[in-house]
mmCIF file of C-alpha atoms in Angstrom:
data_model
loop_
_atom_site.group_PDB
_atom_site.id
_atom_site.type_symbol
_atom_site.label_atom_id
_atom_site.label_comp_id
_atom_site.label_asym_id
_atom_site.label_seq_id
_atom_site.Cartn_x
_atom_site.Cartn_y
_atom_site.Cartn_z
ATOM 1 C CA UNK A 86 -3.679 -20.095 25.657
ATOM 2 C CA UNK A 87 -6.722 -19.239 27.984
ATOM 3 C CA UNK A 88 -8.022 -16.829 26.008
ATOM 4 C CA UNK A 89 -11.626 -16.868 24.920
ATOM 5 C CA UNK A 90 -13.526 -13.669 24.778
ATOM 6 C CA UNK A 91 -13.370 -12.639 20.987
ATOM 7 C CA UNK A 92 -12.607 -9.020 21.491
ATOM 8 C CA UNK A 93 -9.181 -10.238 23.923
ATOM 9 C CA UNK A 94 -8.391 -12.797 21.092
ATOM 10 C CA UNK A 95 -8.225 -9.857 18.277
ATOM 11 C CA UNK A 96 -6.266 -7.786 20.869
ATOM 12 C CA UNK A 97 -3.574 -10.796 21.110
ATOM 13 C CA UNK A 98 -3.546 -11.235 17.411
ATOM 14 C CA UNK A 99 -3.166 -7.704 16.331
ATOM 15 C CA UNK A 100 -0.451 -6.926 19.375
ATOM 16 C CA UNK A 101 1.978 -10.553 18.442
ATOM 17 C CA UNK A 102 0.913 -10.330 14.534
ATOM 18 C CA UNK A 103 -0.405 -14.102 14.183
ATOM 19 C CA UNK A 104 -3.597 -15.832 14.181
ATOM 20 C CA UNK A 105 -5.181 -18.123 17.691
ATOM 21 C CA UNK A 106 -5.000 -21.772 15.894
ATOM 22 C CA UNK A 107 -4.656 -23.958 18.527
ATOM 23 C CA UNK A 108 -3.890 -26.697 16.140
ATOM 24 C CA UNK A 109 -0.513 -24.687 14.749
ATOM 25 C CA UNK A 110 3.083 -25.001 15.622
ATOM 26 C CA UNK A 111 3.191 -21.732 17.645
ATOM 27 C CA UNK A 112 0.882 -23.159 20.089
ATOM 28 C CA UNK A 113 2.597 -26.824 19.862
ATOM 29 C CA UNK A 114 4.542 -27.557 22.680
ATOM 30 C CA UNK A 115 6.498 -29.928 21.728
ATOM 31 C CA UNK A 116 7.070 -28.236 17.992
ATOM 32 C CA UNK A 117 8.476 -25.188 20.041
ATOM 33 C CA UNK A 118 10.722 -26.851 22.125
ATOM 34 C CA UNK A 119 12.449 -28.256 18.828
ATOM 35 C CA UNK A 120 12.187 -24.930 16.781
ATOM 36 C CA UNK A 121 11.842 -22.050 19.071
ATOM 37 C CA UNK A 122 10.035 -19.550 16.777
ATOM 38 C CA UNK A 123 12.676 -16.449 17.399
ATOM 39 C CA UNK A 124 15.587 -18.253 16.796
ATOM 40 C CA UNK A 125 14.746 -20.666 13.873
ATOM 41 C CA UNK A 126 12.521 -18.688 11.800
ATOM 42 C CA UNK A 127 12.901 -15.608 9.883
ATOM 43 C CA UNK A 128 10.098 -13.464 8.033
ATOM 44 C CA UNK A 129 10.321 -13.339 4.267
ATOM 45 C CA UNK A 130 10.387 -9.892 2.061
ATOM 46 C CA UNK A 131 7.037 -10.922 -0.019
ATOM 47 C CA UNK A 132 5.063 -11.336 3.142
ATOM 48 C CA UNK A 133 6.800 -8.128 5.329
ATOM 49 C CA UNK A 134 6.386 -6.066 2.679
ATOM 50 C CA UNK A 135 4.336 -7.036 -0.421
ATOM 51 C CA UNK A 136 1.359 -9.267 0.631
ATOM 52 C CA UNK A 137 -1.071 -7.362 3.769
ATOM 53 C CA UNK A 138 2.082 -5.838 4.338
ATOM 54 C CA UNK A 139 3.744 -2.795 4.647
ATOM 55 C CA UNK A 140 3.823 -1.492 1.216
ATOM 56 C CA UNK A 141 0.576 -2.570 0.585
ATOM 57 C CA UNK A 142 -0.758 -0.361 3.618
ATOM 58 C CA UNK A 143 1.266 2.302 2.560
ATOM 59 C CA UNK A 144 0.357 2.945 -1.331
ATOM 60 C CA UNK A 145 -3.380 2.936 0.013
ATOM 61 C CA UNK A 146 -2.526 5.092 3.017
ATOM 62 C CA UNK A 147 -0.543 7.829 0.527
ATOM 63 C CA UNK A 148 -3.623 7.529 -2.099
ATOM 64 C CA UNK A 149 -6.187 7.947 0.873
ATOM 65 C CA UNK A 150 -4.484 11.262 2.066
ATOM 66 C CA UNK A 151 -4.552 12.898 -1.645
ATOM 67 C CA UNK A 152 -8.139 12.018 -2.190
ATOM 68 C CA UNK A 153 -8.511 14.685 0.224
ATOM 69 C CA UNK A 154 -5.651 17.190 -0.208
ATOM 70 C CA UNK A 155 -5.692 16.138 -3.746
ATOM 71 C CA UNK A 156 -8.777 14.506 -5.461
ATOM 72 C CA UNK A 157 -7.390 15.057 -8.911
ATOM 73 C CA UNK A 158 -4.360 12.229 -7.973
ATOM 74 C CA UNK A 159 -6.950 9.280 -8.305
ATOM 75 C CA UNK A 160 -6.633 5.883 -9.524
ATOM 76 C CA UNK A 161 -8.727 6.312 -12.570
ATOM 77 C CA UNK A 162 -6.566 9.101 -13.444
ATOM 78 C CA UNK A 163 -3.603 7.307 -12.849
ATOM 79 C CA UNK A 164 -4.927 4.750 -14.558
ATOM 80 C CA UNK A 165 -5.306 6.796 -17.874
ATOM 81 C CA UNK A 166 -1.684 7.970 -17.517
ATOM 82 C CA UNK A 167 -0.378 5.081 -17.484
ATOM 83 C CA UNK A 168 -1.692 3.182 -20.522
ATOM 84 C CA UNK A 169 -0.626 6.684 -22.126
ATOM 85 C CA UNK A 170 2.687 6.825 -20.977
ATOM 86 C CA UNK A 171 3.192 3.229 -22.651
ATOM 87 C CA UNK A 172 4.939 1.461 -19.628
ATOM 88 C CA UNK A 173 6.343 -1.645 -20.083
ATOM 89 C CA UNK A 174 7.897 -4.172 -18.003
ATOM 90 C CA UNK A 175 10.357 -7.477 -18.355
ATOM 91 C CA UNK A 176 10.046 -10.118 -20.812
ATOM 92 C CA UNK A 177 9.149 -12.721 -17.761
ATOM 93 C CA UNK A 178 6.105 -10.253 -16.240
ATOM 94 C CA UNK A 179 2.818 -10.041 -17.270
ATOM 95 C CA UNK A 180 2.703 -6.572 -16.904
ATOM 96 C CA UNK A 181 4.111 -6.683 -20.687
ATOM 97 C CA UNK A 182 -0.117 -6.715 -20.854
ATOM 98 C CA UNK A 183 -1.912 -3.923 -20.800
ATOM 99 C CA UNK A 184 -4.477 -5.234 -19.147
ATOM 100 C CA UNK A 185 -1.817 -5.971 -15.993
ATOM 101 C CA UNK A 186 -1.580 -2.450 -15.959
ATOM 102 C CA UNK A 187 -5.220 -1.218 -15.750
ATOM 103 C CA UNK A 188 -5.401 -3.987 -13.306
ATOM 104 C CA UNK A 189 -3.445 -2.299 -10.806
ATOM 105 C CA UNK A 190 -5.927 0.615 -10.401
ATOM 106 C CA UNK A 191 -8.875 -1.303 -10.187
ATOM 107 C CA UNK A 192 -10.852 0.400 -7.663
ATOM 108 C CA UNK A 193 -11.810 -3.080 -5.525
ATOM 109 C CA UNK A 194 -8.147 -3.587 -4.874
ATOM 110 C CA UNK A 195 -7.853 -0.329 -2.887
ATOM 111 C CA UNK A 196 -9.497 0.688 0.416
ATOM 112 C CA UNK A 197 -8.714 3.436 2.604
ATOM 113 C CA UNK A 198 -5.685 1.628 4.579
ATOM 114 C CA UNK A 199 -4.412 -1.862 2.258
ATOM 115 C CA UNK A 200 -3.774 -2.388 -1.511
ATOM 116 C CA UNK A 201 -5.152 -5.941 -1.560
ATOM 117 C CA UNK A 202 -3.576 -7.191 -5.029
ATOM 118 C CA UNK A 203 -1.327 -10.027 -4.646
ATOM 119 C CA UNK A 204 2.676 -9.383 -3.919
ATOM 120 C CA UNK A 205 3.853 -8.959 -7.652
ATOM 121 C CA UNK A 206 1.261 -6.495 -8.130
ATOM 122 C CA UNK A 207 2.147 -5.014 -4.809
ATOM 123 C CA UNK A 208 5.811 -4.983 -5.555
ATOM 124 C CA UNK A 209 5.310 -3.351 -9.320
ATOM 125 C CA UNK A 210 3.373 -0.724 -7.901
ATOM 126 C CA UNK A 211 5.781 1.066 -5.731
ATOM 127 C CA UNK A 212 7.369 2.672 -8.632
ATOM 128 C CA UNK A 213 5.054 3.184 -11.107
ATOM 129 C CA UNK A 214 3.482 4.956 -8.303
ATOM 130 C CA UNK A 215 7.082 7.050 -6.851
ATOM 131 C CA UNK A 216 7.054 8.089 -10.224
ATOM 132 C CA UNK A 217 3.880 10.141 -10.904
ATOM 133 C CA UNK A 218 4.276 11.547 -7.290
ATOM 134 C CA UNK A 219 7.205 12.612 -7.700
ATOM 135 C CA UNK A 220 6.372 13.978 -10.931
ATOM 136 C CA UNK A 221 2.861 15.606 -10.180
ATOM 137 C CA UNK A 222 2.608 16.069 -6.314
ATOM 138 C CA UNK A 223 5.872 16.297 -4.949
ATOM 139 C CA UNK A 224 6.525 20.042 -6.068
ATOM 140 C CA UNK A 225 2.972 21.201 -4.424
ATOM 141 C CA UNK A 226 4.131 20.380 -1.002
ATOM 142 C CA UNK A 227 0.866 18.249 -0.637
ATOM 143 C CA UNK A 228 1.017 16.143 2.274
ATOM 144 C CA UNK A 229 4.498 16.445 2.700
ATOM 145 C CA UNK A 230 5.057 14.000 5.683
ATOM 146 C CA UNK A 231 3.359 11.418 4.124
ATOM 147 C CA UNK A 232 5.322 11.763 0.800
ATOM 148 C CA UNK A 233 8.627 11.415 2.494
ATOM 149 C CA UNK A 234 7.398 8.533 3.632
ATOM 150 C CA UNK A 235 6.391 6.935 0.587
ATOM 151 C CA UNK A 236 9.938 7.585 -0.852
ATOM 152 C CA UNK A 237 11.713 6.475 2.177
ATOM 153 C CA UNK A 238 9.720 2.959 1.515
ATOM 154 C CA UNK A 239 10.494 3.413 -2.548
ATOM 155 C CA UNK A 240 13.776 3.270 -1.711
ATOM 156 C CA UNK A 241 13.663 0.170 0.493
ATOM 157 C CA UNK A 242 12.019 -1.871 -2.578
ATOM 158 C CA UNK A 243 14.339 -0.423 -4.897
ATOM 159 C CA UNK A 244 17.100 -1.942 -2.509
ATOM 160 C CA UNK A 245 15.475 -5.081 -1.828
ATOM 161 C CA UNK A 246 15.245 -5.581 -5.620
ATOM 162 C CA UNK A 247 18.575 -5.357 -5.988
ATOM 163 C CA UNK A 248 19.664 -7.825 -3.617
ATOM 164 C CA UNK A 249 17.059 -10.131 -5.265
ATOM 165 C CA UNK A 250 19.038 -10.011 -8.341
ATOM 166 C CA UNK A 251 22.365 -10.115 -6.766
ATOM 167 C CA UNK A 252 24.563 -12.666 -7.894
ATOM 168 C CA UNK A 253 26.567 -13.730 -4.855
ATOM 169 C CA UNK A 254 25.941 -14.857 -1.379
ATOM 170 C CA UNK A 255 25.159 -12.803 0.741
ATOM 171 C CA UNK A 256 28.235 -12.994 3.473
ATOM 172 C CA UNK A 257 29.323 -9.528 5.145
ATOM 173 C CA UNK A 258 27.777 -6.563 6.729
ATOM 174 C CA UNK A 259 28.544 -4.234 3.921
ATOM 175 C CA UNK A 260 26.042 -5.804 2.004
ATOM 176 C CA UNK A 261 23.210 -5.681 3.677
ATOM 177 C CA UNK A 262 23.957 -2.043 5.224
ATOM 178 C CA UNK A 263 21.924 0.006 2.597
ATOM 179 C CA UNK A 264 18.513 -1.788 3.415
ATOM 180 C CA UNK A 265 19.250 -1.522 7.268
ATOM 181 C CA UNK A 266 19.811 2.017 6.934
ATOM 182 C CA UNK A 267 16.940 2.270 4.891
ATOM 183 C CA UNK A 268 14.418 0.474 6.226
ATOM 184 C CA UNK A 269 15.622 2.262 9.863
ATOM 185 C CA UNK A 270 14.794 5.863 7.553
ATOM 186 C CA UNK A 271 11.961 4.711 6.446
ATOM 187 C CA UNK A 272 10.486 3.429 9.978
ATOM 188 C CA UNK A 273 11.284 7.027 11.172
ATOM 189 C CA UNK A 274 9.603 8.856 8.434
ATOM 190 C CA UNK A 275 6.157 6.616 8.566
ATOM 191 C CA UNK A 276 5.711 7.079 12.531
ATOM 192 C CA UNK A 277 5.705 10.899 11.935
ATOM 193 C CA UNK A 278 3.412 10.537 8.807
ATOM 194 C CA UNK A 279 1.187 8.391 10.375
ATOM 195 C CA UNK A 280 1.564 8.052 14.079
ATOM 196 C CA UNK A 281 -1.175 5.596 15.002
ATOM 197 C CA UNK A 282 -0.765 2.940 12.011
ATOM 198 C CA UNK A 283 2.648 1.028 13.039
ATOM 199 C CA UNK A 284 2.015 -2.449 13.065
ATOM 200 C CA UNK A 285 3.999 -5.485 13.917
ATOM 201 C CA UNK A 286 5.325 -6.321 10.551
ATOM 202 C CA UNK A 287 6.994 -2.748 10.925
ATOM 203 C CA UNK A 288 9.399 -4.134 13.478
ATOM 204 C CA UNK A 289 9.911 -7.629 11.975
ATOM 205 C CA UNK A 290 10.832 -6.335 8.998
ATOM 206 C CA UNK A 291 14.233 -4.982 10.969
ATOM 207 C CA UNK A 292 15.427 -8.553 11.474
ATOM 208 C CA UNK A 293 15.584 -8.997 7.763
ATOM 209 C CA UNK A 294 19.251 -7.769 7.207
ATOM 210 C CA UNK A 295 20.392 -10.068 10.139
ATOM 211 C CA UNK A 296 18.475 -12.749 8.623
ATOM 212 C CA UNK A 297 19.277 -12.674 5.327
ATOM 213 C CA UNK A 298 23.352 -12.511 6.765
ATOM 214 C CA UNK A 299 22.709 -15.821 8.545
ATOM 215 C CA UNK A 300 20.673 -17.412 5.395
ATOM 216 C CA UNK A 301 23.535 -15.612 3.133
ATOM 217 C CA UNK A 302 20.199 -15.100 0.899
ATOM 218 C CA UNK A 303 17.383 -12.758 1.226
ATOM 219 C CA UNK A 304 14.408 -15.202 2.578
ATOM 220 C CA UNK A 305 11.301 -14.903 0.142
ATOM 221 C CA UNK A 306 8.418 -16.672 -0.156
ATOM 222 C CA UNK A 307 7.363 -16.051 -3.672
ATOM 223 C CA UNK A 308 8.904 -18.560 -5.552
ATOM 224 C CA UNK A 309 7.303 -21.057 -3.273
ATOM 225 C CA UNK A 310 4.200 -19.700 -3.089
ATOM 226 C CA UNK A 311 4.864 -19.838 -7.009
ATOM 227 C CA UNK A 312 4.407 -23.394 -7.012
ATOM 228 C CA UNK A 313 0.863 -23.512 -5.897
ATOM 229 C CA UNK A 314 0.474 -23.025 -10.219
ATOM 230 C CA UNK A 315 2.105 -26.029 -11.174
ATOM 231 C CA UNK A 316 -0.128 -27.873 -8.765
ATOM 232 C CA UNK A 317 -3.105 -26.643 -10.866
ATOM 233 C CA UNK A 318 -1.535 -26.355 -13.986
ATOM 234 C CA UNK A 319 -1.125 -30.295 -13.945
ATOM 235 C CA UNK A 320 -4.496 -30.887 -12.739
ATOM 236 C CA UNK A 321 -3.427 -31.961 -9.219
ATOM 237 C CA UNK A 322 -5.749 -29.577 -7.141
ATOM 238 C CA UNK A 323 -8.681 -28.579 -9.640
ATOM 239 C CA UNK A 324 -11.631 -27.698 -7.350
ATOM 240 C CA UNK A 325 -13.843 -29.033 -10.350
ATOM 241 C CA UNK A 326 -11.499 -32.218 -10.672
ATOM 242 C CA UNK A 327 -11.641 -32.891 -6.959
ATOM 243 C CA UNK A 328 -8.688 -35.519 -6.968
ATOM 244 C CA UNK A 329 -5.154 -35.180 -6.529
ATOM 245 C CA UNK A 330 -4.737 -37.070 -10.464
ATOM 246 C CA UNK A 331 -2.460 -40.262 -10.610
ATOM 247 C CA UNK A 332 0.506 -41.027 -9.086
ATOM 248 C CA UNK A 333 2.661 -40.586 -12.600
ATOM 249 C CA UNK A 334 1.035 -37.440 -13.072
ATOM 250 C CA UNK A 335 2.459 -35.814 -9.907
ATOM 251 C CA UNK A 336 5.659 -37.632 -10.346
ATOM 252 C CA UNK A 337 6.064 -35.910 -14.293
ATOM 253 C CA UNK A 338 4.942 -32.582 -12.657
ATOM 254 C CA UNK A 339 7.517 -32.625 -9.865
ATOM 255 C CA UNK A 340 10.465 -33.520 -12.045
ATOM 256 C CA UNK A 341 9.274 -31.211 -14.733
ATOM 257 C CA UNK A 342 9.328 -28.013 -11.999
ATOM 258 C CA UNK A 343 12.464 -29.476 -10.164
ATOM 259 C CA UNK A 344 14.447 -29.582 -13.477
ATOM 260 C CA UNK A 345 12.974 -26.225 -14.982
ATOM 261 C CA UNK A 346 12.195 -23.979 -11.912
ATOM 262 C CA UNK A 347 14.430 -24.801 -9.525
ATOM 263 C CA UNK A 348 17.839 -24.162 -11.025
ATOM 264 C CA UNK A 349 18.873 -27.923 -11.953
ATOM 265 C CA UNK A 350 18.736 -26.596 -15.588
ATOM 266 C CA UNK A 351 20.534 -23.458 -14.530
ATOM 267 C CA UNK A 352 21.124 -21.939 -18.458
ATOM 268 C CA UNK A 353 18.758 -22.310 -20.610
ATOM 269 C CA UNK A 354 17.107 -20.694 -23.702
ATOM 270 C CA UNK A 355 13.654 -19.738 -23.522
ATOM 271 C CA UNK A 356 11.011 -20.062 -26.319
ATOM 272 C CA UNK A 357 11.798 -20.988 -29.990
ATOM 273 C CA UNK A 358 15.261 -21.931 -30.694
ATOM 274 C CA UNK A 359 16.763 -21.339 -33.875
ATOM 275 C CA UNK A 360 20.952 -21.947 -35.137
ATOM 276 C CA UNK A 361 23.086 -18.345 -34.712
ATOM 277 C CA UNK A 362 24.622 -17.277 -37.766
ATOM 278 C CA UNK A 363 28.134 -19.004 -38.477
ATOM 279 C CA UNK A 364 30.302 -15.745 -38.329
ATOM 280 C CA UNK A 365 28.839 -14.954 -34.848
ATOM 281 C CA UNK A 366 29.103 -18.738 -33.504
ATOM 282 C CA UNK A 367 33.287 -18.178 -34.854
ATOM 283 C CA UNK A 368 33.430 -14.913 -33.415
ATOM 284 C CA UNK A 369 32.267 -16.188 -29.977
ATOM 285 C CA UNK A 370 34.658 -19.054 -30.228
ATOM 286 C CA UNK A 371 31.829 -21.989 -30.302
ATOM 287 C CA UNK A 372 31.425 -24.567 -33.130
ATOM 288 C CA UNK A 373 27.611 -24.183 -33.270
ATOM 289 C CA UNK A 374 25.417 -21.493 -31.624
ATOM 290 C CA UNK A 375 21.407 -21.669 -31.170
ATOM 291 C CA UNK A 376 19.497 -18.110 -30.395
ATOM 292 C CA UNK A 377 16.500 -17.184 -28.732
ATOM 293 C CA UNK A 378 14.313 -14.657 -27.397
ATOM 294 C CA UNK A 379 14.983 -15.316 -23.945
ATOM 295 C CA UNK A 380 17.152 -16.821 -21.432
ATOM 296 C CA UNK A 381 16.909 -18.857 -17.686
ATOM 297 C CA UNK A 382 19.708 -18.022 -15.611
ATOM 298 C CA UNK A 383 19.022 -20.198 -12.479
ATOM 299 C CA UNK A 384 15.458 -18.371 -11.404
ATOM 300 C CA UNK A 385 16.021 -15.268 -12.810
ATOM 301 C CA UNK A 386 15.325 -14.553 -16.587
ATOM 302 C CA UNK A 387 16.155 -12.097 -19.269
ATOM 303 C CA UNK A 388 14.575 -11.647 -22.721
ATOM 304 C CA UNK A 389 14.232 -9.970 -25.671
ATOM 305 C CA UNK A 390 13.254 -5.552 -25.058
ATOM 306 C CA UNK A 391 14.545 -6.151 -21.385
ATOM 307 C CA UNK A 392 16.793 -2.970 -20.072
ATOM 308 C CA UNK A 393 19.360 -4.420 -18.041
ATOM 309 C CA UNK A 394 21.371 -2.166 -15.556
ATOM 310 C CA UNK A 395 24.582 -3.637 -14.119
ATOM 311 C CA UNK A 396 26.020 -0.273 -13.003
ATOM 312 C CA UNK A 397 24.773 3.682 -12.982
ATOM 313 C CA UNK A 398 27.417 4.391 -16.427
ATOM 314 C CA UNK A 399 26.410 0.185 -17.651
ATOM 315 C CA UNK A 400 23.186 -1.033 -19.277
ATOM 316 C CA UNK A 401 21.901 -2.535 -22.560
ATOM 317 C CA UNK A 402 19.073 -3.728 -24.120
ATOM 318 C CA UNK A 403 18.401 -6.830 -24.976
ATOM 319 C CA UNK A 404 18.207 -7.942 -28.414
ATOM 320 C CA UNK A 405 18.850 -11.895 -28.322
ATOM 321 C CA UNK A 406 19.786 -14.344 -26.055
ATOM 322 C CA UNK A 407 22.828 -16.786 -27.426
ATOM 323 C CA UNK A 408 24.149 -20.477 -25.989
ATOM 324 C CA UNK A 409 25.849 -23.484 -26.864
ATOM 325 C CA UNK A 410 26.681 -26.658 -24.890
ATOM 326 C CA UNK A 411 28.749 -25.014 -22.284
ATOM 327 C CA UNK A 412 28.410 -20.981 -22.415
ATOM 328 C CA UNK A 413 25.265 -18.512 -23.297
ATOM 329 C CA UNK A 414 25.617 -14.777 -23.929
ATOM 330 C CA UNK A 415 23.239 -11.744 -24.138
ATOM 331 C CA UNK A 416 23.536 -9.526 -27.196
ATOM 332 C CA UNK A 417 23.091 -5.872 -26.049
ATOM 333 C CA UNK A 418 22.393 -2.722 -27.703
ATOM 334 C CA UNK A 419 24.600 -0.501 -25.734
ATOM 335 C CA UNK A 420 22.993 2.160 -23.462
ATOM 336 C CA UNK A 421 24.600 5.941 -22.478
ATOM 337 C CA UNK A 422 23.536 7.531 -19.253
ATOM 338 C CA UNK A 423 21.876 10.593 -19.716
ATOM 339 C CA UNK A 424 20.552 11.791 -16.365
ATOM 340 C CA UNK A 425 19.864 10.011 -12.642
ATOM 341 C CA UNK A 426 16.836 10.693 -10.431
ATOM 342 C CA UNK A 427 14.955 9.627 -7.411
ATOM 343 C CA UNK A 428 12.753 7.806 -9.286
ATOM 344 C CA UNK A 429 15.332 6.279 -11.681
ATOM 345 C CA UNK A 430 17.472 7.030 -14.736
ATOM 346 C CA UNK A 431 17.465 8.203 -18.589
ATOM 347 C CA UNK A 432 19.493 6.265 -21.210
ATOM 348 C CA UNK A 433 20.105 6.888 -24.626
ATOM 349 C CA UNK A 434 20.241 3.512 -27.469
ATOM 350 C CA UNK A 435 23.437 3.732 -29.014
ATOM 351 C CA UNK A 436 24.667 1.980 -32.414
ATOM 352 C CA UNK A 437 26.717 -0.226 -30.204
ATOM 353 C CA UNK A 438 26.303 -4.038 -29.490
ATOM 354 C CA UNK A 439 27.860 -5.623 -27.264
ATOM 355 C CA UNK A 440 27.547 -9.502 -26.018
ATOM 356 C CA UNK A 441 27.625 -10.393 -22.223
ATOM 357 C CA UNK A 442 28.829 -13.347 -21.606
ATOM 358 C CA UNK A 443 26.028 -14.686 -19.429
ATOM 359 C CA UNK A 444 27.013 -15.749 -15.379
ATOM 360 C CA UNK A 445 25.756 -16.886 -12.379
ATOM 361 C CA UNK A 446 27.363 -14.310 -10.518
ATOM 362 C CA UNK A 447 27.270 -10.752 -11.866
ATOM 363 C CA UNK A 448 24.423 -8.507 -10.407
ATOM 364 C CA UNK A 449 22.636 -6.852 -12.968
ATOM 365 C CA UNK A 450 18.915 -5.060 -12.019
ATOM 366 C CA UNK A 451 15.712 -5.558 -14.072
ATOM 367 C CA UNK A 452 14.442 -2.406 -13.922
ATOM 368 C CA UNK A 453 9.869 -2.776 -12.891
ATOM 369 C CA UNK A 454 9.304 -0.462 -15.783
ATOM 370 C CA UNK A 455 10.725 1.634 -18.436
ATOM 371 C CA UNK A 456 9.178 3.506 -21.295
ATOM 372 C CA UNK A 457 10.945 4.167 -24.627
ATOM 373 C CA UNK A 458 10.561 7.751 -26.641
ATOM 374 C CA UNK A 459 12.978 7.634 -29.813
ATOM 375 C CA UNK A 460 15.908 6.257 -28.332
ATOM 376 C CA UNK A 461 15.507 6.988 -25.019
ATOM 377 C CA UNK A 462 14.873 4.800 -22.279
#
């Protein structure tokens, strides 16, 4: 690259989407030869969508346009509403904490045009945030273009959750034709609300159905990104330490995340473990039975107060988590559907239990959030 007045370099980074380091593999000759950067790579959905990307632009691009149409719709508002409403969220997130929650509206996360809190914050916004516009805004007919935007891209989440908690690989068209005709709605709807704010990550984000067929997963970063923790959790990159520990120390910290995190282990109760009751473990068809409040299915885990949807007329709550040597089960109090809208669904708790028998397999959806009045969810 020849480049080297500042304003041309920012021109070429905002037009292709990366950074000028001469010193990384995009500008390696050699390294592209052996892994040309269109064919072998693929973008990932926490860095399209959830980190400096485009949900993050939109939520603050949707609250910028009310603080002038509609002043009232402001975080601190929102804010208020929500630790009212009583929101809470999956065993495994920390937005169980109230103090999550608040943190989402925190006024230095939000300028006029990006969201800056990190990707699960990002990705728990959406929504928390379809809801109440749908709720107090949509009606009004208050910026209406960028609305249907902001629900085009709600859905697209909504979707892409989904497929993160999809069972199976992912292996035909069919299953990745929702978020291609989605995301293609969505692209449609945010040009007309806001004509001059497409950026690159708008486009790449197309290739993710394609990609995600030739992976047979969808590619996300997350989990990896994840790991940075159990770097500092063990001490290995403390800035105040300022040494990488001992070589048995990294060696206990990478088989410790490789047999827990990774899937080695791939059921596996969670938290204090206690013996089932005998009837239940004779009932189930196992000599002995432990219970807990939570369970790891490969890298996705349920626990106890977690609504889990496996079909629009199927969901429970959970209200332990069962195994023995070579089977674990969820115990579910039984959910009826009541009523289905755009922002989700209303179930009523019945007297019914009912025990899953716990696979690798069957989808089910964590729904972000859910609130409880009575016994309705």
């Amino acid at each position: 690259m020849t480049l080297t007045v500042k304003r041309e370099i920012e021109v070429f980074e905002k037009t292709c989407g990366f950074s000028k380091l001469p010193t990384g593999v995009l500008f390696d000759v050699e390294a592209r030869k052996r892994l040309p950067p269109i064919s072998c790579t693929a973008g990932d959905v926490m860095h399209l969508y959830f980190a400096n990307g485009v949900a993050s632009w939109e939520a603050a691009l949707l609250l910028d346009a009310f603080s002038r149409d509609l002043p009232a719709f402001s975080c601190e508002r929102l804010c208020a509403v929500c630790l009212q409403t009583g929101w809470t969220a999956p065993w495994v997130s920390q937005f169980r904490r109230q103090s999550s929650v608040q943190a989402l509206w925190d006024s230095k996360l939000w300028s006029p045009d990006l969201f800056k809190g990190q990707a699960d914050q990002t990705s728990a916004l959406i929504p928390l945030l379809r809801y109440y516009v749908d709720k107090f805004v949509r009606l009004r007919g208050i910026c209406a273009a960028q609305t249907d935007s902001f629900f085009a891209l709600a859905d697209v989440t909504r979707e892409l959750r989904a497929l993160k908690y999809r069972g199976t690989p992912i292996a035909a068209e069919v299953d990745v034709a929702a978020l291609r005709r989605l995301q293609a709605t969505h692209q449609r709807l945010f040009a007309r609300a806001y004509p001059d704010c497409a950026k690159p990550k708008h486009h790449w984000r197309q290739h993710l159905p394609d990609q995600a067929l030739r992976l047979t997963f969808l590619p996300d970063c997350e989990r990896m990104e994840s790991k940075h923790r159990g770097f500092k959790s063990g001490g290995l990159a403390d800035s105040n330490a300022g040494s990488l520990g001992s070589p048995a120390t990294f060696q206990r910290l990478q088989t410790f995340r490789a047999a827990d995190a990774d899937g080695l282990r791939e059921l596996r109760l969670l938290g204090k473990v206690t013996s089932a009751e005998s009837h239940l473990a004779t009932a189930l068809g196992q000599e002995r039975l432990d219970s807990a409040d939570a369970l790891r299915l490969r890298s996705r885990t349920v626990g106890l107060g977690d609504v889990m949807i496996f079909r629009n007329d199927l969901a429970g709550v959970v209200t332990r988590c069962l195994a023995s040597d070579a089977a674990a089960w969820v115990a579910l109090r039984e959910l009826v559907p009541q009523a289905q809208h755009s922002w989700g669904s209303i179930w009523r708790a019945s007297s019914g239990c009912v025990y899953w028998p716990a696979t690798l397999t069957e989808p089910y959806v964590l729904p972000s959030w859910w609130y409880v009045e009575g016994d309705v969810y």
